[in-house]
Short mmCIF file of C-alpha atoms and ligand atoms in Angstrom, two decimals:
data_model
loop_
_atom_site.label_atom_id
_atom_site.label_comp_id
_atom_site.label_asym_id
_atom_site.label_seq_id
_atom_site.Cartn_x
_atom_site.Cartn_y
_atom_site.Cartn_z
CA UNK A 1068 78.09 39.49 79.37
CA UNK A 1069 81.63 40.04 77.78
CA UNK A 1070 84.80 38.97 79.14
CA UNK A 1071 86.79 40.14 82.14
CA UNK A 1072 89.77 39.04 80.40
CA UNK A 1073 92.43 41.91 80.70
CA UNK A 1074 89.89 43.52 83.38
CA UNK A 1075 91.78 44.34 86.96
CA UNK A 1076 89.43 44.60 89.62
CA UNK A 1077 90.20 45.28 93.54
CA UNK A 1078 88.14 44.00 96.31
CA UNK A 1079 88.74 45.78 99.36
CA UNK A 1080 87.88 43.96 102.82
CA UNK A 1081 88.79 40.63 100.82
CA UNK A 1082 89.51 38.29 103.57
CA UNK A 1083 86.30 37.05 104.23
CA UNK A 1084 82.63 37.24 103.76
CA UNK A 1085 81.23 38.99 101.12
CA UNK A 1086 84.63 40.55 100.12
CA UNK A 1087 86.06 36.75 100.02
CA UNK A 1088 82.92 35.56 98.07
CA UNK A 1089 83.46 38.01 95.38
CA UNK A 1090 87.19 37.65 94.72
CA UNK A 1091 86.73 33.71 94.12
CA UNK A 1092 84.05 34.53 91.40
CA UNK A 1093 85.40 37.54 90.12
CA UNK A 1094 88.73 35.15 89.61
CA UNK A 1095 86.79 32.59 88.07
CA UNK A 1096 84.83 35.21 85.19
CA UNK A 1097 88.38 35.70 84.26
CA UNK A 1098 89.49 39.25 85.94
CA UNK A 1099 92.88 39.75 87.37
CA UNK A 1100 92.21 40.41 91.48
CA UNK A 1101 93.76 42.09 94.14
CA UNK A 1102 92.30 41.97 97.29
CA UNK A 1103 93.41 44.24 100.26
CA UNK A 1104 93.09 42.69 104.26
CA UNK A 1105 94.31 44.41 106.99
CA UNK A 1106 96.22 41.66 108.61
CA UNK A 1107 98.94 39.95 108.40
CA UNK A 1108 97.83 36.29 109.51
CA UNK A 1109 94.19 37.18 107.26
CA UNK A 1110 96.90 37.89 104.55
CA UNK A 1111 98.63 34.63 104.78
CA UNK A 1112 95.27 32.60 105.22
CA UNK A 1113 93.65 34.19 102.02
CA UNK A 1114 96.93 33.25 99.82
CA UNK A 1115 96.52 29.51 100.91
CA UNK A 1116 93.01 29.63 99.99
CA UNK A 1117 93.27 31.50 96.45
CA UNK A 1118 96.42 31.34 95.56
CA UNK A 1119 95.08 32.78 91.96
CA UNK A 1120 94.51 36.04 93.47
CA UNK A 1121 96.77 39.21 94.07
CA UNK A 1122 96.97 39.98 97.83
CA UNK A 1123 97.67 43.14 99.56
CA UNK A 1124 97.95 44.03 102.54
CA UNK A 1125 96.56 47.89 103.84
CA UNK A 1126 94.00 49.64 106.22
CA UNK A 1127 91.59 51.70 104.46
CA UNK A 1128 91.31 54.17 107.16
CA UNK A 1129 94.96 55.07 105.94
CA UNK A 1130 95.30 56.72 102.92
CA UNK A 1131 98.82 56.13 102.55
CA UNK A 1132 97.62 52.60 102.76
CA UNK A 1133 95.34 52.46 99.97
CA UNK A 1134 97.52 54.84 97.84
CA UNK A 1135 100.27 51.86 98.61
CA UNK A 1136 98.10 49.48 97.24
CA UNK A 1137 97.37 51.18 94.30
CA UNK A 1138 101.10 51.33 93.55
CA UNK A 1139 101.24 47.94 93.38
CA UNK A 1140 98.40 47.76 91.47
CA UNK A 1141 99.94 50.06 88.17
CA UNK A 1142 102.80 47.84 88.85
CA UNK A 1143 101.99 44.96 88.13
CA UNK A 1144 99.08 44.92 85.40
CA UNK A 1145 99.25 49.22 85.13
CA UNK A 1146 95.56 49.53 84.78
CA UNK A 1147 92.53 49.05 87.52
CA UNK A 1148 89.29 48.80 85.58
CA UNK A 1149 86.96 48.20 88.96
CA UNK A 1150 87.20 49.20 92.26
CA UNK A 1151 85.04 47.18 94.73
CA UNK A 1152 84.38 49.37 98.12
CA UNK A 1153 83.75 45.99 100.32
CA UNK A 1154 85.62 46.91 103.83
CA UNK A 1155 83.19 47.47 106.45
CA UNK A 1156 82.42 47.28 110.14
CA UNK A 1157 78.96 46.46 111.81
CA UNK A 1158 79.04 46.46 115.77
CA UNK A 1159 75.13 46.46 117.05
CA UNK A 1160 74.83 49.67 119.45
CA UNK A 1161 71.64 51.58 120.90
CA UNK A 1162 72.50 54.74 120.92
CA UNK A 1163 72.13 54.99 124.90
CA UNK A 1164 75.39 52.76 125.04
CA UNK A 1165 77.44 52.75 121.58
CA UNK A 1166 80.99 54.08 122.83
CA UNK A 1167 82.37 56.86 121.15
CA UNK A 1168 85.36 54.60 119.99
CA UNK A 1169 82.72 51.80 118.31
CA UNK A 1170 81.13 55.65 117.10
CA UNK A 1171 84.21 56.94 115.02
CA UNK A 1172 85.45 53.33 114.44
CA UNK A 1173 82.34 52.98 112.00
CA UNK A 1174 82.54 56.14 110.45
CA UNK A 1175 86.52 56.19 110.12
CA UNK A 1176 85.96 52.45 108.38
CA UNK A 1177 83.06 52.35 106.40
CA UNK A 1178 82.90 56.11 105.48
CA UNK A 1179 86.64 57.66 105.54
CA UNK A 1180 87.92 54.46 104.22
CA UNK A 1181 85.71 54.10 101.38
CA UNK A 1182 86.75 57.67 100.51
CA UNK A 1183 90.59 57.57 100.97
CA UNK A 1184 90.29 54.35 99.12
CA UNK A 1185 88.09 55.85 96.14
CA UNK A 1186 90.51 59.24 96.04
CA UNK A 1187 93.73 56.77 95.99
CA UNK A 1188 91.90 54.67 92.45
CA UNK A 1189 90.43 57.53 91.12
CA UNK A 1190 93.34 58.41 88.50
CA UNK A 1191 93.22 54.75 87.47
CA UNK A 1192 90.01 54.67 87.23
CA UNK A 1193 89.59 57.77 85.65
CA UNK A 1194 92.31 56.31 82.83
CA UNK A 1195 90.20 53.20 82.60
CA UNK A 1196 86.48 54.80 82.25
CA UNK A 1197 86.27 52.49 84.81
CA UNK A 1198 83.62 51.90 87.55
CA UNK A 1199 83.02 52.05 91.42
CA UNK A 1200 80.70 49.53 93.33
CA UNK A 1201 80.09 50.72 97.24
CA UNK A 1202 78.70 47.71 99.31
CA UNK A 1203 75.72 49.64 101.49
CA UNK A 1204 73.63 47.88 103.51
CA UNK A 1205 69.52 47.54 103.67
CA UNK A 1206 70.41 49.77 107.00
CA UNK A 1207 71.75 52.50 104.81
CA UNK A 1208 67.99 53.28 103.70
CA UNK A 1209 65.75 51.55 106.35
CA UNK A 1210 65.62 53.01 109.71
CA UNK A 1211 67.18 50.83 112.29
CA UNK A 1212 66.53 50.92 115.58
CA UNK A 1213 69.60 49.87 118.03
CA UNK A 1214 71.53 50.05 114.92
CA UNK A 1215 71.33 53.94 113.83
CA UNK A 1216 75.33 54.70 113.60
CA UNK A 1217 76.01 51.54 111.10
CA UNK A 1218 72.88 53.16 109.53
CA UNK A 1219 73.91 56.25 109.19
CA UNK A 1220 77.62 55.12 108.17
CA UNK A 1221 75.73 53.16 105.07
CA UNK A 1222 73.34 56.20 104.52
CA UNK A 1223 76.83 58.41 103.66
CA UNK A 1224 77.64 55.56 101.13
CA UNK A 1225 74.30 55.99 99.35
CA UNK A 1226 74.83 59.39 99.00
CA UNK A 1227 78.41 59.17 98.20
CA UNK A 1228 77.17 56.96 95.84
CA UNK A 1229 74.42 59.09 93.92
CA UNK A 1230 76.88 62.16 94.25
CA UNK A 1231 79.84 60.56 92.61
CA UNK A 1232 77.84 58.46 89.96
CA UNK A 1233 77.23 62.69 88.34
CA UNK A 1234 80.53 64.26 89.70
CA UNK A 1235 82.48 61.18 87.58
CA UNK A 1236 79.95 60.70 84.86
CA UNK A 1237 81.92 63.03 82.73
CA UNK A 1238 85.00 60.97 82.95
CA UNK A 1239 83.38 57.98 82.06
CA UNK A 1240 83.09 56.65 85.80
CA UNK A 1241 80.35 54.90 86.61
CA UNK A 1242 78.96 54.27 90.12
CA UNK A 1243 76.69 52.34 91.77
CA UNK A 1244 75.86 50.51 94.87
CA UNK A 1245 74.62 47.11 96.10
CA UNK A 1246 72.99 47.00 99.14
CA UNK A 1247 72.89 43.60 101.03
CA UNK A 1248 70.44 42.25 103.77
CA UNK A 1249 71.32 40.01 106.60
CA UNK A 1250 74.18 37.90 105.39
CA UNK A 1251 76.48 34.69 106.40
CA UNK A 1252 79.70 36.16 107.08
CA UNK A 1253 82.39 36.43 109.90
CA UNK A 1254 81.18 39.62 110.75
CA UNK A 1255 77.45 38.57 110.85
CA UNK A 1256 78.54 35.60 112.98
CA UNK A 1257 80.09 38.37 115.44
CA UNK A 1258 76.69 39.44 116.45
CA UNK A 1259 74.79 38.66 118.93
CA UNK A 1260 72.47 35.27 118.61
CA UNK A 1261 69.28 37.40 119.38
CA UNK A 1262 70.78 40.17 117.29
CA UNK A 1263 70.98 37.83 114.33
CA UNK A 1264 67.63 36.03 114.74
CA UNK A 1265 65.60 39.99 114.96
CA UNK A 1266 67.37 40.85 111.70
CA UNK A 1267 66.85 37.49 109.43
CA UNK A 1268 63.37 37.69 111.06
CA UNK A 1269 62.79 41.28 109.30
CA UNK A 1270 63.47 39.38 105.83
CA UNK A 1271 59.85 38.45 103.70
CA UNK A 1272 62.39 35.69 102.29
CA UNK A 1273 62.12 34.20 105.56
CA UNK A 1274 66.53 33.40 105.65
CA UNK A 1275 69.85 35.21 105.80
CA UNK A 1276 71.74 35.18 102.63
CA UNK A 1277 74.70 33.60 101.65
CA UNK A 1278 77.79 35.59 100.69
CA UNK A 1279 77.77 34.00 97.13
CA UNK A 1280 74.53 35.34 96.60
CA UNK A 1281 75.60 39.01 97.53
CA UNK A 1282 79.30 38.50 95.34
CA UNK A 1283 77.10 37.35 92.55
CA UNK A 1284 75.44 40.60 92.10
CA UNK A 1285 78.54 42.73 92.45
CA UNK A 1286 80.08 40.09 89.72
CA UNK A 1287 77.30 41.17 87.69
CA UNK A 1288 77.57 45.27 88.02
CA UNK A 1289 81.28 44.70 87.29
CA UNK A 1290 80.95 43.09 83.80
CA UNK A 1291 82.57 44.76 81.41
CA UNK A 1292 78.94 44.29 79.50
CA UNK A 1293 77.27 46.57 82.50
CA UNK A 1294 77.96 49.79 80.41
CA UNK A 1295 75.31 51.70 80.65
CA UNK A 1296 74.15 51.39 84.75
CA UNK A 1297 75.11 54.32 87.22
CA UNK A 1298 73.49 56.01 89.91
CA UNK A 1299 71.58 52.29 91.10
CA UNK A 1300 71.88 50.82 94.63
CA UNK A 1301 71.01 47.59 94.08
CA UNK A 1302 69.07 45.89 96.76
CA UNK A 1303 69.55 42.70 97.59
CA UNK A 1304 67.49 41.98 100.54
CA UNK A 1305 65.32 39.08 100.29
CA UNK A 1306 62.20 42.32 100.23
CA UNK A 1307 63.59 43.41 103.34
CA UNK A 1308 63.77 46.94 101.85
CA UNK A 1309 60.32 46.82 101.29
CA UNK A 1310 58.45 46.92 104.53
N1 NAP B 2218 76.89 40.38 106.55
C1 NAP B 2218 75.84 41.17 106.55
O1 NAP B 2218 74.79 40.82 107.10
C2 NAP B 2218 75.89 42.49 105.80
C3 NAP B 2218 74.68 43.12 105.49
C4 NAP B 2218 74.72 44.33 104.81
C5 NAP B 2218 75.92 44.90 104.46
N2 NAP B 2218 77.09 44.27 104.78
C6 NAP B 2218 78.34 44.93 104.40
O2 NAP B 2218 79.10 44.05 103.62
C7 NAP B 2218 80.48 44.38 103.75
C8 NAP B 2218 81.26 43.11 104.03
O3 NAP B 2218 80.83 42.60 105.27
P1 NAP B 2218 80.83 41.05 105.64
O4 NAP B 2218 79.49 40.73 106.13
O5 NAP B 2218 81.41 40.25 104.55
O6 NAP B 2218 81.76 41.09 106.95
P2 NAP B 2218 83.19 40.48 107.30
O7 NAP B 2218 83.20 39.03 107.03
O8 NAP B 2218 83.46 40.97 108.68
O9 NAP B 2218 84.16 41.18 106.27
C9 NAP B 2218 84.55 42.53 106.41
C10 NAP B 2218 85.92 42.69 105.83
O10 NAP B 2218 86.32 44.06 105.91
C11 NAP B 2218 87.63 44.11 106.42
N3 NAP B 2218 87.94 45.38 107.05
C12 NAP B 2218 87.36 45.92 108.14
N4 NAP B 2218 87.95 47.09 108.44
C13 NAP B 2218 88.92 47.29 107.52
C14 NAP B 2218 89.87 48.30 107.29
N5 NAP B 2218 89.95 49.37 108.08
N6 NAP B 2218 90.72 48.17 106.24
C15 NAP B 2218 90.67 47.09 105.43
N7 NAP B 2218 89.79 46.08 105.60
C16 NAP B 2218 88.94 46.19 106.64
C17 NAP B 2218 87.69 42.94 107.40
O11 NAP B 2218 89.01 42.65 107.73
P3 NAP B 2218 89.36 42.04 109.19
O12 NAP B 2218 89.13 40.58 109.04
O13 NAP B 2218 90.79 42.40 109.38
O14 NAP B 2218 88.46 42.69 110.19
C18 NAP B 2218 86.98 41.88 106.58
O15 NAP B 2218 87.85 41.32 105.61
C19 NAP B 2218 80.57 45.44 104.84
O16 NAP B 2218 80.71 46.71 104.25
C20 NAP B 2218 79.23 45.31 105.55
O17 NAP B 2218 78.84 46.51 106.16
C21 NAP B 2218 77.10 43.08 105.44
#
């Protein structure tokens, strides 16, 4: 491990769950933090509760957004040394009844956002040999029945993944991926209670996780002593991944 001081990170999808978890400990190894929410009463609740980090507000889905942010990013501290791809919907939906709004809301969030948000860091990044960490999902390489368009939304971040850990290699990005199972967050609470129990009950680990126990693995990928890992979607799962 070496120090994060002088290390600017962004955590995107910061207001709660996973995204939350992972600002408070990437604040407390010592990086500067940003972390973007969408809205304006999550942005006001997250600077009561850690005051110690940088808040922005944007929508991912917009690139002007996440250009905006980035702005204020160079502005203040003029570097970005890793970019945390956190943001994400999950909405269960057979495909028999998923609407077509729920449809392009996942892939606008968790696939165009993730992109515009990348493209918008990239010269930053690129200036900081910096690297990327996507949060995927177990349902991003499992198939998942009743759950196929999330799937599919955290498949394209796997292979975004793979594909950008060689197209940035040469500038000294590196990229890689962790991919979480069933987890204790707002937006796991938000399903359904038999939705919930079918999922944790797919774990060998036998519970859900908590969202310090995802954050501390993306704390880990972005140490500045992680040098020489790209390419890896980490899965942490509980073994859910492997049956
Ligand atoms: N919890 C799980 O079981 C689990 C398992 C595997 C993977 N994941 C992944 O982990 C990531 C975090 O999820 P979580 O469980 O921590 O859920 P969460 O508590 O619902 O957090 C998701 C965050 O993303 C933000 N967000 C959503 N759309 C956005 C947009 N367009 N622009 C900016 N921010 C946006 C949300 O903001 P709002 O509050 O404004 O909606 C919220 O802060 C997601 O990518 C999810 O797919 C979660």
């Amino acid at each position: 491990m070496r120090s994060f001081q002088d290390k600017a990170v962004l955590v995107t999808g910061a207001s709660s769950g996973i995204g939350e978890a992972a600002v408070a400990q990437l604040r407390h190894a010592g990086a500067t933090v940003f972390g973007l929410v969408r809205r304006t009463d999550a942005l006001e609740a997250s600077k009561a509760s850690h005051p110690d980090v940088r808040w922005l507000l944007g929508d991912v889905t917009r690139p002007d957004d996440c250009s905006a942010a980035m702005q204020v990013v160079l502005d203040q501290v003029g570097r970005l040394d890793v970019l945390v791809n956190n943001a994400g919907i999950f909405v269960y939906g057979s495909l028999e009844n998923i609407s077509e709004q729920s449809i392009r809301n996942h892939f606008e969030t968790n696939v165009l956002g993730l992109i515009f948000m990348t493209q918008a860091a990239l010269p930053a990044l690129t200036a900081s040999r910096g690297s990327i960490i996507n949060v995927s999902s177990a349902a991003g390489h499992k198939a998942v029945p009743g759950n196929s368009i999330y799937g599919a939304t955290k498949a394209a971040v796997e292979s975004l993944t793979t594909s950008w850990a060689l197209e940035l290699a040469p500038k000294g990005i590196r990229v890689n991926a962790v991919s979480p199972g069933p987890t204790e967050s707002a937006g796991f609470a938000k399903m359904t209670a038999r939705d919930r129990e079918e999922t944790v009950a797919q774990v060998p680990l036998g519970r859900k996780a908590s969202a310090d126990e995802v954050a501390h693995w993306i704390v880990a990928i972005a140490d500045p002593g992680s040098t020489w890992m790209t390419g890896e979607n980490l899965r942490i799962d509980g073994g859910m991944s492997l049956i």
